[in-house]
Coordinates of C-alpha atoms in Angstrom, one line a residue:
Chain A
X22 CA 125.9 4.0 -95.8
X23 CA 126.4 1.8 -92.9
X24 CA 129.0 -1.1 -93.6
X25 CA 127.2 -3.2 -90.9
X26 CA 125.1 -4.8 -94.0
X27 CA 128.5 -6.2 -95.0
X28 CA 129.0 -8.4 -92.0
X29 CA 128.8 -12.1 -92.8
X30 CA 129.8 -14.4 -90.1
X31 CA 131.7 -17.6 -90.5
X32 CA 129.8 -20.7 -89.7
X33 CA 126.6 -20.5 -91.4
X34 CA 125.5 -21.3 -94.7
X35 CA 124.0 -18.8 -97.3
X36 CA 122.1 -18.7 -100.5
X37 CA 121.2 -16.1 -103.0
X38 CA 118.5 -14.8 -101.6
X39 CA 120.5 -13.8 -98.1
X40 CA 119.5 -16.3 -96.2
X41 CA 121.4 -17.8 -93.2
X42 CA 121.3 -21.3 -92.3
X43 CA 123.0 -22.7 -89.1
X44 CA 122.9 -26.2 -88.8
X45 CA 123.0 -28.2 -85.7
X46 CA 123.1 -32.0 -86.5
X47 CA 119.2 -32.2 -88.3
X48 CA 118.3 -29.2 -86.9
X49 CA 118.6 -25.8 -88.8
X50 CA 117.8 -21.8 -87.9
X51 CA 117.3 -20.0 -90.6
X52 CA 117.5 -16.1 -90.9
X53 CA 118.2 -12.9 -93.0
X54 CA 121.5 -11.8 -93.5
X55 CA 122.6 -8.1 -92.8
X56 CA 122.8 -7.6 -96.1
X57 CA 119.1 -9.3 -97.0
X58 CA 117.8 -6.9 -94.7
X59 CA 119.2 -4.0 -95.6
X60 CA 118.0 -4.5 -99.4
X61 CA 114.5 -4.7 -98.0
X62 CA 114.8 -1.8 -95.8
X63 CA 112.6 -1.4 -92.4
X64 CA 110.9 -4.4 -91.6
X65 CA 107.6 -3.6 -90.5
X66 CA 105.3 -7.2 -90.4
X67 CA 106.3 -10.8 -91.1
X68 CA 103.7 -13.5 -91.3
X69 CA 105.0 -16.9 -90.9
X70 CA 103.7 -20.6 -91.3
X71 CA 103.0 -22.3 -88.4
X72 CA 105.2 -25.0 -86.5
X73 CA 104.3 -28.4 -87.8
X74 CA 104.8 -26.9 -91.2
X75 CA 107.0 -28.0 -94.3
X76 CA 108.7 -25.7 -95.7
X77 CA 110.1 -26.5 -99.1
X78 CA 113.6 -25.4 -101.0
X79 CA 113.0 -22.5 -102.8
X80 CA 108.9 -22.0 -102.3
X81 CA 107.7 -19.5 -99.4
X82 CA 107.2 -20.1 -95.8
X83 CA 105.7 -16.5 -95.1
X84 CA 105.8 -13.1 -96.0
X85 CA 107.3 -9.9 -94.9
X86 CA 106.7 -6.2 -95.5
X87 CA 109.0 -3.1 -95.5
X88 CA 107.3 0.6 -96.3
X89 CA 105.3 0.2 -98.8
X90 CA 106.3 -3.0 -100.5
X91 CA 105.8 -6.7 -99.5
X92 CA 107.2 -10.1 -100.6
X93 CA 107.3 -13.7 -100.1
X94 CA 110.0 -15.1 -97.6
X95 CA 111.9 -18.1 -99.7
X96 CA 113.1 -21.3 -98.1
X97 CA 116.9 -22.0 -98.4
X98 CA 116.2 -25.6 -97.8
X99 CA 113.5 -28.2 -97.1
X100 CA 112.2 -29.6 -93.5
X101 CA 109.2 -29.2 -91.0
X102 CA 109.1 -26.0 -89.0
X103 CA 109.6 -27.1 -85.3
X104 CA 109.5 -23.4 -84.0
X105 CA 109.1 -19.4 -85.3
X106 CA 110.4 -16.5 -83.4
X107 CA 107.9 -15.4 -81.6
X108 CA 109.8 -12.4 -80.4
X109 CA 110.6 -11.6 -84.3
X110 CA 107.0 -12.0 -85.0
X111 CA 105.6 -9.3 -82.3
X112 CA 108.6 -6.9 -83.0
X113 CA 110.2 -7.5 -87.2
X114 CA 112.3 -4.6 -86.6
X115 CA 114.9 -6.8 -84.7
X116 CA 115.6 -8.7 -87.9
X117 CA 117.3 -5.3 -89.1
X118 CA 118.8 -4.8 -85.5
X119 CA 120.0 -8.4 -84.9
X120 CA 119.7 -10.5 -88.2
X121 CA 122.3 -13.3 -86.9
X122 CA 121.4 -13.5 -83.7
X123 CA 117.9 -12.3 -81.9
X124 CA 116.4 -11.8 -85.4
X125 CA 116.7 -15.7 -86.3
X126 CA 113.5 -16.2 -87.6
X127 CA 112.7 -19.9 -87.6
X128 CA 113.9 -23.3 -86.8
X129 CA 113.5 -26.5 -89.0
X130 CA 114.6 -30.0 -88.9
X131 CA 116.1 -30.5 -92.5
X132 CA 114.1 -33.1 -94.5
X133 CA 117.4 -33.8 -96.9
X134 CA 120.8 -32.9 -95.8
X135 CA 122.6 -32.8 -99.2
X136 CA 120.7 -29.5 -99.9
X137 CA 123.5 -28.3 -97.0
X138 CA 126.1 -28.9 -100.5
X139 CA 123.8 -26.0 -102.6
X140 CA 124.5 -23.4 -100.4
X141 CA 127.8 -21.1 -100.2
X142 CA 129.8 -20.7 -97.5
X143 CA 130.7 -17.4 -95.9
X144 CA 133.6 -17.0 -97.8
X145 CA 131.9 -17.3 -101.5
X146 CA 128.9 -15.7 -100.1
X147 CA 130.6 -12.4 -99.1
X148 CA 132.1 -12.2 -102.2
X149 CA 128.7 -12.4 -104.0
X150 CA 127.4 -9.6 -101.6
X151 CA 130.6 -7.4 -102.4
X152 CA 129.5 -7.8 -106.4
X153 CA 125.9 -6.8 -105.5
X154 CA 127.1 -4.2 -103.3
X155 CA 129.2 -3.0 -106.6
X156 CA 126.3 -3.5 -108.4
X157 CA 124.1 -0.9 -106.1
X158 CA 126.2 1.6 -105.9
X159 CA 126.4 1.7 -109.9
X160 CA 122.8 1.5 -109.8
X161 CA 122.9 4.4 -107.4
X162 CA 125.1 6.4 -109.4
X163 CA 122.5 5.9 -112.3
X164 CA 119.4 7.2 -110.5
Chain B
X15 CA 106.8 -3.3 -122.8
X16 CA 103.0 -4.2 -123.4
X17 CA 101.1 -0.6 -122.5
X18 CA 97.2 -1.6 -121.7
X19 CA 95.9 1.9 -121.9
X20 CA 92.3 1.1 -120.6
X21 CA 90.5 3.8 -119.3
X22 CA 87.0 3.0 -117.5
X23 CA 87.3 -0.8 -115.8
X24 CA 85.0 -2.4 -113.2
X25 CA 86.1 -2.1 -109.6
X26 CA 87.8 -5.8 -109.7
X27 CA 89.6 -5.2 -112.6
X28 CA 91.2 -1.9 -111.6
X29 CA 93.2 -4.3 -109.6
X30 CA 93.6 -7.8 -111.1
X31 CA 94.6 -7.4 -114.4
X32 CA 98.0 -6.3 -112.7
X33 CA 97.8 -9.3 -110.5
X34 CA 97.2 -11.8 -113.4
X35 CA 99.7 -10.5 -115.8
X36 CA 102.6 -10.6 -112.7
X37 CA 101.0 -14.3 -112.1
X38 CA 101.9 -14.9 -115.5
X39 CA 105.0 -13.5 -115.9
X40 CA 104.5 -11.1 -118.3
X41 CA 106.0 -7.1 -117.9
X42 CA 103.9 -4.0 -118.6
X43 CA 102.4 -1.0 -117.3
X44 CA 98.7 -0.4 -117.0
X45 CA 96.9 2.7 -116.9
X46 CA 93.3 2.8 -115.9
X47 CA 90.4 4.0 -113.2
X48 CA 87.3 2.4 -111.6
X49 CA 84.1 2.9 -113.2
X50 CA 82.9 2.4 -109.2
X51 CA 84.1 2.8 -105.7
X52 CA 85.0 -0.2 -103.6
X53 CA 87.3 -0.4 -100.8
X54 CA 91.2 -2.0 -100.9
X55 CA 93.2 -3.1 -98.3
X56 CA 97.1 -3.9 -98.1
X57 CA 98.1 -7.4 -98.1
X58 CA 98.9 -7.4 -94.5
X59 CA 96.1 -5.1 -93.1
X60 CA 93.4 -6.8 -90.4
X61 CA 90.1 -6.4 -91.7
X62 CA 88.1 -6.8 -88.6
X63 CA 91.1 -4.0 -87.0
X64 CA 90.4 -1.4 -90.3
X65 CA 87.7 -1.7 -91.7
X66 CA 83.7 -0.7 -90.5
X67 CA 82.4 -3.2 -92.5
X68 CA 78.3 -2.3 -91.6
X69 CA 79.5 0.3 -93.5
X70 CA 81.1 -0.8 -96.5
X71 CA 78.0 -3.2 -96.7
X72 CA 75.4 -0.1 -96.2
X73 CA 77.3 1.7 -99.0
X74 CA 77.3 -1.0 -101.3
X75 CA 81.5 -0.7 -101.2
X76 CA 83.0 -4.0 -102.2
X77 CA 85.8 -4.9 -100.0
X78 CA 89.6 -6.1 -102.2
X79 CA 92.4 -7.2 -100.3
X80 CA 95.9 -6.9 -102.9
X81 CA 98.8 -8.7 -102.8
X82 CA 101.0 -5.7 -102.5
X83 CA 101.9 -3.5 -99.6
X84 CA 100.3 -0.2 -97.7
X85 CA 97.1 0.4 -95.6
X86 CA 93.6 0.5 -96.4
X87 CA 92.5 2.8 -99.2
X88 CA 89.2 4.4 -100.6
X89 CA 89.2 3.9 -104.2
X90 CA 86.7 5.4 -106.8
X91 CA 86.6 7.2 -110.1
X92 CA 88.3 10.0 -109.4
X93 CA 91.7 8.2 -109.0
X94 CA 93.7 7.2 -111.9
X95 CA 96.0 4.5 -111.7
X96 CA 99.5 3.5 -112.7
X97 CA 100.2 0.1 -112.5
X98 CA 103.8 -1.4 -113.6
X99 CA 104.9 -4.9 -113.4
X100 CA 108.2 -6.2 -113.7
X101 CA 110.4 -9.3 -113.8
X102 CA 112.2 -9.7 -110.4
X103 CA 115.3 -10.3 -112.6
X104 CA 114.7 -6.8 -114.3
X105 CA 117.6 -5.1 -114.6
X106 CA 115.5 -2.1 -114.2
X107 CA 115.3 -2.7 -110.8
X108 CA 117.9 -1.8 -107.7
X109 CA 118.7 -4.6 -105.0
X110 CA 116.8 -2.6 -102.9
X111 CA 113.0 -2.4 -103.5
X112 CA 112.6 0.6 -101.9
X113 CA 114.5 2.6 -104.3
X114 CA 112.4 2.1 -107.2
X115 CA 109.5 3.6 -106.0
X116 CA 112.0 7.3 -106.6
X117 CA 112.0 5.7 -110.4
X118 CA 108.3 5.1 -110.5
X119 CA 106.9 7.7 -109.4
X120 CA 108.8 10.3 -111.8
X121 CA 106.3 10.4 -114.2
X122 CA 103.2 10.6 -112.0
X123 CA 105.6 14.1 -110.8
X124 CA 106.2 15.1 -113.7
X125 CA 102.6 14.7 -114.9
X126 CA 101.5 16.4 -111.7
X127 CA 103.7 19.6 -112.5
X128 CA 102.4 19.6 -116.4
X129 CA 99.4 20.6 -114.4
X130 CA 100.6 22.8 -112.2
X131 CA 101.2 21.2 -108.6
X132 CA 104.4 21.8 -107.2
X133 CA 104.9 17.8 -107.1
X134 CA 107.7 16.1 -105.6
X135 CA 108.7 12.7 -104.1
X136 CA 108.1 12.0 -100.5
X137 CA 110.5 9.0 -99.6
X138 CA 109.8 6.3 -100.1
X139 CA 106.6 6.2 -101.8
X140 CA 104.4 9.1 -101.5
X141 CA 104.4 12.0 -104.1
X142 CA 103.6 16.0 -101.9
X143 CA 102.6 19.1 -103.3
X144 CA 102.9 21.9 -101.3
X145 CA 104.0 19.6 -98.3
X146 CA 100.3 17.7 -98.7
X147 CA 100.3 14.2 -100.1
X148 CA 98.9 13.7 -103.7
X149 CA 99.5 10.1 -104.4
X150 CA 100.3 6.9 -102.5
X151 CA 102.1 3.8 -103.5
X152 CA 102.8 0.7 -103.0
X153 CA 104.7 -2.5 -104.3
X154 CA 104.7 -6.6 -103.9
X155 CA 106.3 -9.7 -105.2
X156 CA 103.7 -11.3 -107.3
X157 CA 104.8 -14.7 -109.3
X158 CA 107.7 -14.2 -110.9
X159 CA 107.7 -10.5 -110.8
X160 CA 107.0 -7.3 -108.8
X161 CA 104.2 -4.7 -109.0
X162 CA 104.4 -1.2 -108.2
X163 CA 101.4 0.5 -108.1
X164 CA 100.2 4.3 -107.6
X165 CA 97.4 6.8 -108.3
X166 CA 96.8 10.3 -110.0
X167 CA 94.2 12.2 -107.6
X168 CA 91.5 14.0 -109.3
X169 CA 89.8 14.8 -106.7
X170 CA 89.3 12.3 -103.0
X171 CA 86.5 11.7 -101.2
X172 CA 87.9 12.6 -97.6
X173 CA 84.5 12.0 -96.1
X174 CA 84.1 8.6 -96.9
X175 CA 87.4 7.9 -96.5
X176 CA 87.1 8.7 -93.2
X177 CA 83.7 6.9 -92.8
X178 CA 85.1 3.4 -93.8
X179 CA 87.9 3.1 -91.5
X180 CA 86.9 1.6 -88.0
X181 CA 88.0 4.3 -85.5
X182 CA 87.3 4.5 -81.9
X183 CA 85.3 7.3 -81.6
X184 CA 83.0 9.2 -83.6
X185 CA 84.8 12.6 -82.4
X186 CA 88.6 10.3 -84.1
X187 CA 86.7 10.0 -86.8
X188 CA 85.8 13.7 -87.8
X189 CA 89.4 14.3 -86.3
X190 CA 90.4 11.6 -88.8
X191 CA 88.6 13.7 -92.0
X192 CA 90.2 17.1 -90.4
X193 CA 93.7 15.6 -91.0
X194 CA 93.6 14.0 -94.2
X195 CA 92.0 17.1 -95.4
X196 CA 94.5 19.5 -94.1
X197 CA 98.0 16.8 -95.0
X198 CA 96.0 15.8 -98.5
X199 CA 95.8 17.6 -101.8
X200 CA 94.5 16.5 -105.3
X201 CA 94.1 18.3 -108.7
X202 CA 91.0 19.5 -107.7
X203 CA 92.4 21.8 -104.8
X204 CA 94.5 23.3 -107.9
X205 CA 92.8 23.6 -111.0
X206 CA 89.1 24.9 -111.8
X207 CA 88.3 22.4 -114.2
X208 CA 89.3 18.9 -113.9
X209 CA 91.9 17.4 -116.5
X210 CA 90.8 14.3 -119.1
X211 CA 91.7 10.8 -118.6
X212 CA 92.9 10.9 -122.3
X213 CA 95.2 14.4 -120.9
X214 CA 96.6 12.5 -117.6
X215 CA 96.7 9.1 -119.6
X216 CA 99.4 10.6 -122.1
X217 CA 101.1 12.5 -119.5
X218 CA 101.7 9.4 -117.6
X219 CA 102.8 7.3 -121.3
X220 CA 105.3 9.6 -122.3
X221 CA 107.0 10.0 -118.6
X222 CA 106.9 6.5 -118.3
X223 CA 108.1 5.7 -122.1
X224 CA 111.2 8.3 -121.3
X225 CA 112.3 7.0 -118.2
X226 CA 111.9 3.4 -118.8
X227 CA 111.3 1.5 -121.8
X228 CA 109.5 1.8 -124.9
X229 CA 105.9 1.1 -125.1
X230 CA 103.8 -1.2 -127.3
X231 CA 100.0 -0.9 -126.7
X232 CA 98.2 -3.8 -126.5
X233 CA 94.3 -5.0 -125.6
X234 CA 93.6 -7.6 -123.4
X235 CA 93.5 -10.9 -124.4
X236 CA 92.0 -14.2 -123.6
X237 CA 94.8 -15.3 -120.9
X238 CA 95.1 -12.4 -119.1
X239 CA 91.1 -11.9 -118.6
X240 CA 90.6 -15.7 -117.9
X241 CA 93.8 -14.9 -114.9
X242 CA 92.3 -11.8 -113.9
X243 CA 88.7 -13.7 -113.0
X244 CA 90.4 -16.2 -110.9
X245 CA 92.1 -13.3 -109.6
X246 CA 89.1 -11.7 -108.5
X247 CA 87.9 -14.7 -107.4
X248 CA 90.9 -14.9 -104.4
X249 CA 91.1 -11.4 -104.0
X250 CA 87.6 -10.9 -102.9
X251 CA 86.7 -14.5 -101.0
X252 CA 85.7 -13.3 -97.3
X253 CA 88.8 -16.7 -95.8
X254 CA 91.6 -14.2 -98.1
X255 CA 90.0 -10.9 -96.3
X256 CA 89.5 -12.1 -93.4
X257 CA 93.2 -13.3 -92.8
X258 CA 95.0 -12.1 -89.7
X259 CA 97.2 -9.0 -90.4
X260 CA 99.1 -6.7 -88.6
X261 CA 97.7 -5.8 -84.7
X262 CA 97.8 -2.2 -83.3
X263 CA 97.9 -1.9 -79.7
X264 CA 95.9 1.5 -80.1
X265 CA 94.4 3.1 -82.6
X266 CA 96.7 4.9 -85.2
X267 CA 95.8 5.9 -89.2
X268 CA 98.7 6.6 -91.0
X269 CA 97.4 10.1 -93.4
X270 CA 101.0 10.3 -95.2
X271 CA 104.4 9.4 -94.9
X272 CA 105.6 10.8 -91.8
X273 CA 102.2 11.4 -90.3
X274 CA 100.2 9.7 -88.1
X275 CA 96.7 9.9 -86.3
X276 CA 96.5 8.7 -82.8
X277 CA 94.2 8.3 -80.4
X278 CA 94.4 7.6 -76.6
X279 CA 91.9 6.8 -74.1
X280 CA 92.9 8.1 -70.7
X281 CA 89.9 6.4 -68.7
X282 CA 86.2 7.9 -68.5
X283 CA 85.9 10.5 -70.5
X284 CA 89.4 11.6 -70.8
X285 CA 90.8 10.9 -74.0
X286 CA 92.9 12.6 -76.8
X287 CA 93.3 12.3 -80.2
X288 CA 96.4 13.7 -81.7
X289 CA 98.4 14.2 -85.2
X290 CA 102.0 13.3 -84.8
X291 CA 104.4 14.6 -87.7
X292 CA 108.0 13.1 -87.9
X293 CA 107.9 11.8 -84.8
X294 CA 106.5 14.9 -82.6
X295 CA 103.3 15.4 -81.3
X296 CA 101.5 18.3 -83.1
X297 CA 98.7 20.3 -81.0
X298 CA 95.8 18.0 -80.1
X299 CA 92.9 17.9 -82.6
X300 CA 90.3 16.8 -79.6
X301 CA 91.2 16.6 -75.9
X302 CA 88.0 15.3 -73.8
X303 CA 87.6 15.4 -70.1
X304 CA 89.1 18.3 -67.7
X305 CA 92.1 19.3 -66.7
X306 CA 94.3 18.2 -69.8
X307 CA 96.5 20.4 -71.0
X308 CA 98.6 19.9 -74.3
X309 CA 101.6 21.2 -73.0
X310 CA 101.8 17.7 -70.3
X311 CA 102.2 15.2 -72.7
X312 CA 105.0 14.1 -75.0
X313 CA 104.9 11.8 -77.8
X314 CA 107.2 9.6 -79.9
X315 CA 107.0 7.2 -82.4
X316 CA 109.9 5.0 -83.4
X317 CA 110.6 4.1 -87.2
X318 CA 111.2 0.3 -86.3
X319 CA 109.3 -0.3 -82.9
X320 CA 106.2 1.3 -82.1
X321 CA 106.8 3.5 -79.2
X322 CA 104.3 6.1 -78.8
X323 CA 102.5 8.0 -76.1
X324 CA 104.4 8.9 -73.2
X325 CA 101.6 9.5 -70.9
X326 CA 102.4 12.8 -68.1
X327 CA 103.1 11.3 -64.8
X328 CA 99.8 12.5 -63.3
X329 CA 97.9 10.8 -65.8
X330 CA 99.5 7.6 -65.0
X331 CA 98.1 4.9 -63.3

């Protein structure tokens, strides 16, 4: 198994369902994190809203599909979608190349700050991933 | 876990009582077939891009679009389906989606095998006997939970299959039929006399009661039929169909895991149409116009970008 899926840089905000924030005064790019992706395995499609959107903590903004299996993509905070990733959208696959940096997938300007407070920072969140990561391979050992 | 053991259902149903009870948050495993064949595509397939709708319409085939994953498929009686749905929180399942389908799909083997084919699994969701695909799957976050579904294959209907698919030409579309029929198998290719429901139905329970849970049957009540309705009613609007999904810059039918279709236009009459297994071009099923000769052209297809058809230098423009 590659360890690459355990990378979590310092400077961005996470939550439970690995994604990244990186927040830039009101603005925010959101993301996957190497070890989001790697849970969902190739990414094949990703259907987005559309700029001028809100996007709401915890309720979808689009949807993505690996082989054979499809789910919705889950806000990590609230604001209005001022941009997708074009380059993401034509080619998904560079969210499991790049997830931090050319696989960003969309940026926001954050309706309520104080949601910044809900989410871990690296530190915390790489220790959540290790505990998941403990949790897969005992899950792996199982099968 | 609930067990609706249904049997015969209408078309819609096949698929939406699996929607509703996800919708509503509530875990079990369905086992059922359509009474009549319709047509199903993936939550991300384009319809105007896969589907010959003249047709579908001609046929009488009623067009679904699920909220789960996969391509386009031609459903009908002959095709029994599995149908589990799960809390996200399940401990049942791994972080990584993927994986479960391996879980899944061991009864469907192991049902196939208590008949005789040489079933086993085809990462990450197809089930092979004999190297030939037997069942697909497929699997989506629905509500609160996650449905896998797959399918037992009695017997497949390769030329209609093959007939409801926009293609290019008509010559991809018999090429089309050639290669399902020689990468596809069903029970039918195995056994002289075609097994029960009731016989695959129990197969299936016990596999599935072994491997993961206890089962309770139950009937369908009041909230899950109202849910399923409404269901129907999203699933089968022409806006949800028509939605925009996933573009191919050429043609290209995915038969089985590992195995593509593709078709090329080389200007006037020159085309080719070609099966490419694991990533290698396999010998043209149709090569149209003079002069081309297998042996000039290599092919490759990338497992995250598309990357296919690297056209001989004479041939390019």
């Amino acid at each position: 198994m590659a360890m690459g899926h355990r990378r979590v840089p310092e400077g961005l905000l996470y939550d439970r369902n690995h994604y990244w924030v990186k927040v830039a005064g009101r603005e925010a790019s959101i993301g996957l994190s190497a070890h989001g992706q790697h849970t969902i395995g190739d990414i094949l499609y990703l259907e987005l809203v559309s700029p001028g959107a809100m996007i709401r903590k915890g309720e979808g903004f689009g949807s993505i599909e690996s082989s054979k299996w499809v789910g919705a993509l889950i806000a990590p905070v609230t604001g209005v979608v001022l941009d997708t990733n074009r380059e993401v959208e034509a080619s998904p696959g560079q969210i499991n190349v790049d997830p931090y940096g050319q696989g960003w997938i969309l940026r926001i300007e954050l309706s309520d700050i104080d949601e910044l407070k809900l989410l871990m920072k690296a530190t915390a969140y790489r220790q959540w991933v290790e505990e998941q990561i403990n949790r897969e391979h005992q899950e792996e050992g199982a099968i | 876990m609930d067990l609706y053991n249904l049997g015969p259902v209408t078309w819609w149903e096949s698929q939406c009582f699996y929607h509703a009870m996800a919708a509503l948050g509530r875990e079990g495993l369905i086992i059922c077939y359509p009474t009549t064949p319709y047509v199903c595509l993936g939550l991300h397939d384009d319809l105007d891009q896969e589907i010959d709708q003249e047709y579908c319409r001609v046929r009488g085939l009623p067009l679904l679009r699920r909220e789960t994953g996969g391509g386009v498929v031609y459903l009908d009686s002959c095709q029994l389906f599995f149908q589990l749905v799960l809390h996200r929180d399940n401990p049942l399942l791994p972080l990584r989606r993927l994986q479960f389908f391996e879980k899944f799909l061991r009864p469907a083997i192991a049902g196939y095998r208590s008949f005789g084919l040489p079933a086993e699994l085809r990462a990450p969701a197809d089930i092979v006997a004999d190297g030939r695909k037997c069942s697909g799957a497929a699997a989506g976050d629905i509500g609160p939970c996650v449905a896998y579904v797959g399918n037992l294959l009695l017997d497949f209907d390769f030329y209609t299959m093959s007939k409801v698919l926009r293609v290019p030409t008509a010559i991809y579309r018999r090429c089309l039929y050639q290669a399902m029929r020689r990468n596809m198998t069903t029970l039918a290719d195995w056994m002289t006399k075609a097994p029960e429901y009731s016989e695959l139905a129990m197969a299936l329970v016990n596999e599935f009661a072994r491997h993961l849970s206890d089962l309770s049957p139950r009937t369908l009540d009041r909230e899950l039929v109202e849910m399923s309705i409404g269901y129907r009613e999203k699933l089968t609007a022409m806006a949800w169909l028509s939605l925009p999904g996933r573009k191919q810059a050429r043609r290209r039918v995915k038969i089985a895991e590992g195995v593509h279709l593709l078709e090329r236009n080389l200007g006037g009459l020159e085309s080719i149409v070609v099966l490419i297994r694991e990533g290698m071009a396999e010998e043209p099923l149709h090569m149209g116009g003079p002069g081309i000769d297998s042996g000039s052209f290599q092919f490759t297809i990338g497992t995250k970008e598309e990357k296919i058809f690297e056209v001989p230098q004479q041939f390019n423009p």
